[in-house]
Coordinates of C-alpha atoms and ligand atoms in Angstrom, one line a residue:
M1 CA 86.2 64.0 72.2
D2 CA 88.7 66.8 71.8
K3 CA 90.2 68.0 75.1
V4 CA 90.2 71.6 76.3
G5 CA 93.5 73.4 76.1
I6 CA 95.3 76.7 76.3
I7 CA 95.7 78.2 72.8
A8 CA 97.3 81.6 73.6
L9 CA 98.8 83.4 76.6
G10 CA 99.6 87.0 77.4
R11 CA 100.7 89.2 80.2
Y12 CA 101.1 92.8 81.4
L13 CA 103.5 94.1 84.0
P14 CA 103.5 97.8 84.9
D15 CA 106.8 99.7 84.1
R16 CA 107.4 101.1 87.6
V17 CA 109.9 99.0 89.6
L18 CA 110.2 98.9 93.4
T19 CA 113.6 97.4 94.4
N20 CA 114.7 96.0 97.7
A21 CA 116.9 99.1 98.0
D22 CA 113.8 101.3 97.7
L23 CA 112.1 99.2 100.5
E24 CA 115.2 99.7 102.7
K25 CA 114.2 103.4 102.8
L26 CA 110.6 102.6 103.8
V27 CA 111.0 99.9 106.6
E28 CA 113.8 98.3 108.6
T29 CA 114.8 95.6 106.2
S30 CA 117.7 94.7 103.9
D31 CA 118.3 93.5 100.4
E32 CA 120.1 90.5 101.9
W33 CA 117.2 89.5 104.2
I34 CA 114.6 89.8 101.4
I35 CA 116.6 87.8 98.9
S36 CA 117.7 85.1 101.3
R37 CA 114.2 84.7 102.9
T38 CA 112.1 85.1 99.8
G39 CA 114.1 85.1 96.6
I40 CA 112.6 88.5 95.6
K41 CA 114.8 91.3 94.1
E42 CA 112.2 93.6 92.8
R43 CA 108.5 93.9 92.1
R44 CA 106.3 96.0 89.8
V45 CA 104.0 98.7 91.0
A46 CA 101.0 100.0 88.9
A47 CA 101.2 103.6 87.9
D48 CA 99.1 106.1 89.8
G49 CA 95.6 105.7 88.4
E50 CA 96.4 102.4 86.8
L51 CA 93.8 100.0 88.1
T52 CA 93.4 96.2 88.0
S53 CA 91.0 96.5 85.0
H54 CA 93.7 98.4 83.0
M55 CA 96.2 95.6 83.6
A56 CA 93.6 92.9 82.9
I57 CA 92.7 94.5 79.6
A58 CA 96.4 94.8 78.6
A59 CA 97.1 91.2 79.4
A60 CA 93.9 90.1 77.5
Q61 CA 94.9 92.1 74.4
D62 CA 98.4 90.5 74.6
A63 CA 96.9 87.0 74.7
L64 CA 94.4 87.8 71.9
K65 CA 97.2 88.9 69.6
G66 CA 98.4 85.3 69.4
S67 CA 95.0 83.7 69.5
S68 CA 93.1 82.1 66.6
V69 CA 89.9 83.0 68.5
K70 CA 89.3 86.8 68.1
A71 CA 87.8 89.1 70.8
E72 CA 84.4 89.3 69.0
D73 CA 84.1 85.5 69.2
I74 CA 85.0 85.0 72.8
E75 CA 82.0 83.5 74.7
A76 CA 83.1 83.7 78.3
I77 CA 85.4 85.9 80.4
F78 CA 86.6 85.0 83.9
V79 CA 88.8 87.4 85.8
A80 CA 90.5 86.1 88.9
T81 CA 91.2 89.0 91.2
V82 CA 91.0 90.1 94.9
T83 CA 91.8 93.7 94.1
P84 CA 89.0 94.7 91.7
D85 CA 88.7 98.4 90.8
S86 CA 85.6 98.4 93.0
A87 CA 83.2 95.8 94.5
F88 CA 81.1 96.1 91.3
P89 CA 80.9 96.3 88.3
S90 CA 83.2 93.3 87.9
V91 CA 86.6 93.7 86.3
A92 CA 85.4 91.0 83.8
C93 CA 82.6 93.3 82.5
L94 CA 85.1 96.1 82.1
V95 CA 87.4 93.8 80.1
Q96 CA 84.4 92.6 78.0
K97 CA 83.6 96.1 76.9
A98 CA 87.2 97.2 76.4
I99 CA 88.1 94.3 74.0
G100 CA 84.7 94.3 72.3
A101 CA 83.8 90.7 73.3
K102 CA 80.1 91.4 72.6
K103 CA 79.0 87.7 72.7
A104 CA 80.7 86.9 76.1
F105 CA 79.2 86.6 79.5
A106 CA 81.7 87.8 82.2
Y107 CA 82.3 87.6 85.9
D108 CA 85.1 87.8 88.5
I109 CA 86.4 84.9 90.6
S110 CA 87.8 85.4 94.1
A111 CA 90.4 82.8 95.1
A112 CA 93.4 85.0 96.1
C113 CA 96.7 83.6 94.9
S114 CA 94.9 80.5 93.5
G115 CA 92.7 82.6 91.3
F116 CA 94.2 81.9 87.9
L117 CA 93.8 78.1 88.3
F118 CA 90.3 78.4 89.9
A119 CA 89.3 80.5 86.9
M120 CA 90.9 78.2 84.4
I121 CA 89.3 75.1 85.9
T122 CA 85.9 76.9 85.8
A123 CA 86.5 77.8 82.1
R124 CA 87.4 74.2 81.2
Q125 CA 84.2 73.0 82.8
F126 CA 82.1 75.4 80.8
I127 CA 83.8 74.4 77.5
A128 CA 83.8 70.7 78.2
G129 CA 80.1 70.9 79.3
G130 CA 79.3 72.5 75.9
M131 CA 77.9 75.8 77.2
V132 CA 80.6 77.8 75.4
K133 CA 83.2 77.0 72.7
N134 CA 86.0 79.1 74.3
A135 CA 86.9 81.4 77.2
L136 CA 89.2 84.1 78.1
V137 CA 90.8 83.6 81.5
I138 CA 92.6 86.6 83.2
A139 CA 94.3 86.9 86.5
A140 CA 95.0 90.4 87.6
D141 CA 95.9 92.0 90.9
R142 CA 97.0 95.4 92.1
F143 CA 98.2 94.0 95.5
T144 CA 100.3 97.1 96.3
S145 CA 97.0 99.0 96.9
I146 CA 96.1 96.9 99.9
I147 CA 99.6 96.8 101.6
D148 CA 100.4 98.4 104.8
W149 CA 103.6 100.1 103.7
K150 CA 104.9 100.3 107.3
D151 CA 104.6 96.5 107.8
R152 CA 107.9 94.9 106.9
N153 CA 106.4 91.4 107.3
T154 CA 104.2 91.9 104.2
C155 CA 105.3 95.0 102.2
V156 CA 108.4 93.3 100.8
L157 CA 106.5 90.4 99.3
F158 CA 104.0 91.7 96.8
G159 CA 103.7 93.4 93.4
D160 CA 101.2 94.2 90.6
G161 CA 100.5 92.6 87.2
A162 CA 98.2 90.5 85.1
G163 CA 98.3 87.4 82.9
A164 CA 95.8 85.9 80.5
A165 CA 95.0 82.7 78.6
V166 CA 92.6 81.8 75.8
L167 CA 91.0 78.3 76.3
A168 CA 89.3 76.3 73.5
R169 CA 89.0 72.7 72.3
V170 CA 92.3 71.4 70.9
K171 CA 93.0 68.5 68.6
K172 CA 96.2 67.4 70.4
G173 CA 97.1 67.5 74.0
G174 CA 95.1 69.8 76.4
I175 CA 94.2 69.7 80.0
L176 CA 94.5 66.1 81.3
S177 CA 93.2 66.7 84.9
D178 CA 92.5 69.3 87.5
Y179 CA 92.1 69.5 91.2
M180 CA 91.0 72.2 93.6
I181 CA 90.4 72.3 97.3
A182 CA 89.4 74.8 100.0
D183 CA 90.2 74.8 103.8
G184 CA 88.3 77.5 105.5
E185 CA 89.9 76.5 108.8
G186 CA 92.9 78.5 107.6
A187 CA 90.9 81.6 106.8
P188 CA 92.3 83.6 109.7
L189 CA 95.9 83.2 108.4
M190 CA 95.5 86.0 105.8
G191 CA 93.0 88.6 104.9
V192 CA 92.2 92.2 104.2
V193 CA 90.6 93.7 107.2
P194 CA 88.7 97.0 107.3
D195 CA 89.5 99.1 110.3
K196 CA 85.8 99.6 111.0
I197 CA 82.6 98.9 109.1
R198 CA 80.5 101.9 108.1
T199 CA 77.2 102.4 109.9
P200 CA 74.8 105.3 109.9
F201 CA 75.0 105.4 113.8
D202 CA 78.7 106.4 114.0
Q203 CA 79.8 109.6 112.2
S204 CA 83.4 109.3 113.3
L205 CA 84.2 106.5 110.8
D206 CA 85.1 108.9 108.0
T207 CA 88.7 108.8 109.4
A208 CA 88.9 105.0 109.4
R209 CA 92.1 103.6 107.9
L210 CA 92.0 102.0 104.5
P211 CA 91.7 98.2 104.6
W212 CA 95.1 96.4 104.6
I213 CA 96.6 92.9 104.5
T214 CA 97.1 90.9 107.7
M215 CA 99.2 87.7 107.3
N216 CA 100.6 84.9 109.4
G217 CA 103.6 84.2 107.2
Q218 CA 105.0 81.2 109.1
E219 CA 101.7 79.3 109.3
L220 CA 101.0 80.0 105.6
F221 CA 104.4 78.7 104.8
K222 CA 103.7 75.5 106.8
N223 CA 100.3 75.0 105.0
A224 CA 101.5 75.9 101.5
V225 CA 104.2 73.3 101.2
P226 CA 102.2 70.2 101.9
G227 CA 99.1 71.8 100.2
M228 CA 100.9 72.4 96.9
A229 CA 102.8 69.1 96.9
E230 CA 99.6 67.2 97.6
A231 CA 97.8 69.1 94.8
V232 CA 100.5 68.1 92.3
R233 CA 100.4 64.5 93.4
I234 CA 96.6 64.3 93.1
A235 CA 96.4 66.1 89.8
A236 CA 99.1 63.7 88.4
E237 CA 97.2 60.7 89.7
K238 CA 94.0 61.9 88.1
A239 CA 95.8 62.4 84.8
G240 CA 97.1 58.9 85.0
I241 CA 100.8 60.0 84.9
S242 CA 103.7 59.7 87.3
V243 CA 105.2 63.0 88.7
A244 CA 108.4 61.9 86.9
D245 CA 106.6 62.5 83.6
I246 CA 106.2 66.2 84.4
S247 CA 108.7 68.3 82.4
C248 CA 107.8 71.7 83.8
V249 CA 106.0 72.8 87.0
V250 CA 104.7 76.4 87.0
P251 CA 104.0 77.2 90.7
H252 CA 102.5 80.2 92.4
Q253 CA 105.4 82.5 93.2
A254 CA 105.1 83.4 96.9
N255 CA 108.5 82.5 98.2
E256 CA 111.4 80.7 96.6
R257 CA 111.9 78.6 99.8
I258 CA 108.3 77.4 99.5
I259 CA 108.9 76.4 95.9
A260 CA 112.1 74.5 96.9
S261 CA 110.3 72.7 99.7
V262 CA 107.3 71.8 97.4
A263 CA 109.8 70.4 94.9
K264 CA 111.4 68.2 97.5
R265 CA 108.1 67.0 99.0
A266 CA 106.5 66.3 95.6
G267 CA 109.6 64.4 94.4
V268 CA 110.1 66.7 91.4
D269 CA 113.5 68.1 90.6
K270 CA 113.6 71.8 91.5
E271 CA 115.2 72.5 88.1
K272 CA 111.8 71.6 86.5
F273 CA 110.1 74.5 88.4
F274 CA 109.8 77.7 86.5
I275 CA 110.7 80.6 88.9
N276 CA 110.4 84.3 88.2
I277 CA 109.7 85.6 91.7
H278 CA 113.0 87.6 91.7
K279 CA 111.5 90.0 89.1
Y280 CA 108.0 90.4 90.3
G281 CA 107.5 89.1 93.9
N282 CA 104.1 87.6 94.6
I283 CA 101.5 89.0 92.2
S284 CA 98.7 87.0 93.8
A285 CA 96.4 85.5 91.2
A286 CA 98.6 86.8 88.4
S287 CA 101.7 85.0 89.5
A288 CA 101.1 81.7 87.9
A289 CA 99.6 83.3 84.8
V290 CA 102.6 85.5 84.2
A291 CA 105.0 82.7 85.0
L292 CA 103.2 80.4 82.5
S293 CA 103.3 83.0 79.8
E294 CA 107.1 83.6 80.3
A295 CA 107.9 79.9 80.5
V296 CA 106.3 79.3 77.1
E297 CA 107.9 82.3 75.6
Q298 CA 111.3 81.3 76.9
G299 CA 110.9 77.8 75.4
R300 CA 110.8 76.1 78.8
I301 CA 107.5 74.6 77.7
K302 CA 107.2 73.1 74.2
K303 CA 104.5 71.2 72.3
G304 CA 103.9 67.8 73.8
D305 CA 105.4 68.6 77.2
I306 CA 103.6 67.6 80.3
V307 CA 103.1 70.7 82.4
A308 CA 101.9 71.0 86.0
L309 CA 100.4 74.3 87.3
V310 CA 100.1 74.5 91.1
V311 CA 98.8 77.3 93.3
F312 CA 98.1 78.1 96.9
G313 CA 96.4 81.1 98.5
A314 CA 94.5 82.8 101.2
G315 CA 91.2 81.1 102.0
L316 CA 92.9 78.6 102.2
V317 CA 92.6 77.5 98.6
A318 CA 94.8 75.3 96.5
A319 CA 94.7 73.9 93.0
A320 CA 96.7 72.0 90.4
N321 CA 96.3 70.8 86.9
I322 CA 98.2 68.7 84.4
I323 CA 98.4 69.9 80.8
E324 CA 99.8 68.2 77.7
W325 CA 101.0 71.4 75.9
S326 CA 99.4 71.8 72.5
Y327 CA 101.4 74.4 70.6
Ligands
LIG1 N1 113.2 92.5 106.8 C1 113.9 92.1 107.9 N2 113.5 91.3 108.9 C2 112.2 90.9 108.8 C3 111.4 91.2 107.7 C4 111.9 92.0 106.7 N3 111.2 92.4 105.6 N4 110.2 90.6 107.9 C5 110.3 89.9 109.0 N5 111.5 90.1 109.6 C6 112.0 89.5 110.8 C7 111.0 89.1 111.8 O1 110.6 90.2 112.5 C8 111.7 88.1 112.6 O2 112.5 88.8 113.6 P1 112.6 88.2 115.0 O3 113.2 86.8 114.9 O4 113.5 89.2 115.7 O5 111.2 88.1 115.6 C9 112.6 87.4 111.6 O6 112.7 88.3 110.5 C10 112.1 86.1 111.1 O7 110.7 86.3 110.8 P2 109.9 85.1 110.2 O8 108.4 85.5 110.0 O9 110.1 83.9 111.0 O10 110.6 84.9 108.8 P3 110.3 83.7 107.8 O11 111.6 83.0 107.5 O12 109.1 82.9 108.1 O13 109.9 84.5 106.5 C11 108.0 85.1 105.2 C12 108.8 85.3 106.5 C13 108.9 85.5 104.0 C14 106.7 86.0 105.2 C15 107.6 83.6 105.0 O14 107.1 83.1 106.2 C16 106.7 83.4 103.9 O15 107.0 83.5 102.7 N6 105.4 82.9 104.2 C17 104.4 82.6 103.2 C18 103.7 83.9 102.9 C19 102.8 83.7 101.8 O16 102.9 82.8 101.0 N7 101.8 84.7 101.7 C20 101.0 84.7 100.6 C21 99.9 83.7 100.8 S1 99.1 83.4 99.3 C22 97.9 84.6 99.0 O17 96.8 84.2 98.9 C23 98.2 86.0 98.8

């Protein structure tokens, strides 16, 4: 039976750039600290009024430009995001309307920085199971809207953007294996906490602070490295390949030091890891999607190559898959 594969990719990054020098004016930090501790030089920030759905739609349209499946024939839309425009309607439904995918069902998936792969694995199952012939998978986050811009521990790390992929059955290559895992024990390590919860019994809550990110960076670092390395190892084993067969690894881009440690622990040459964190910082779910799109465009991934995607995020959640590239 034909495998399921990626047949087109797209991305969207907002124009507005926030450099390390800009951040030096906001908090007590330095370009040197940010680059040496994270690898990040700059990140993108959505325009005022530019919401996650706008970025998701732009990335979807970019992917559809290069896709043999047109918008009107898309049968499922999954949007991975933790920063939807609002709790509902879903971003996926806004995308469905905007691109004119009248035949598609659509819903959002919440898996923080692992969202792109969680959504892709979901899409693969729907296609392999025969319920749909194709799916549009989008990862989009406007993380800058949930940052405490006075907290130097977090505000230097994140940016905004979106990536998209069209999945369908492919004659050659395709997704060879996937793996995903959750560990709720690590849930306290990162989250978005509301200051107070609204209730009809306390009228003072109108002045409550907007929700913002809390993060235990060091503990996340310690969990991310073995979590991602193990995910690559398991996905490779499930695909029946050795990690030495992998020609390109596209990891979640949270910290260049995490990526270097994962490479070492997984036994894969760091040169095989595609890294673009210096340009965009951590774009949450969109990180791996944007990186994959750039890696293919830059010729780092070619037809027949064995590619590993690997992600890790708040939850804790991790995932990896192995793909034999089909175009
Ligand atoms: N500028 C200057 N100094 C800083 C900054 C900053 N922006 N941030 C922290 N520091 C200081 C700290 O206050 C500390 O000072 P002290 O020693 O006087 O107390 C010192 O730098 C070292 O701080 P650490 O937290 O130990 O720095 P570390 O090397 O661990 O780097 C970082 C911090 C970058 C956050 C790292 O731990 C990391 O990347 N962790 C993973 C985070 C992550 O992946 N988050 C996303 C999860 S995925 C998701 O789902 C969204």
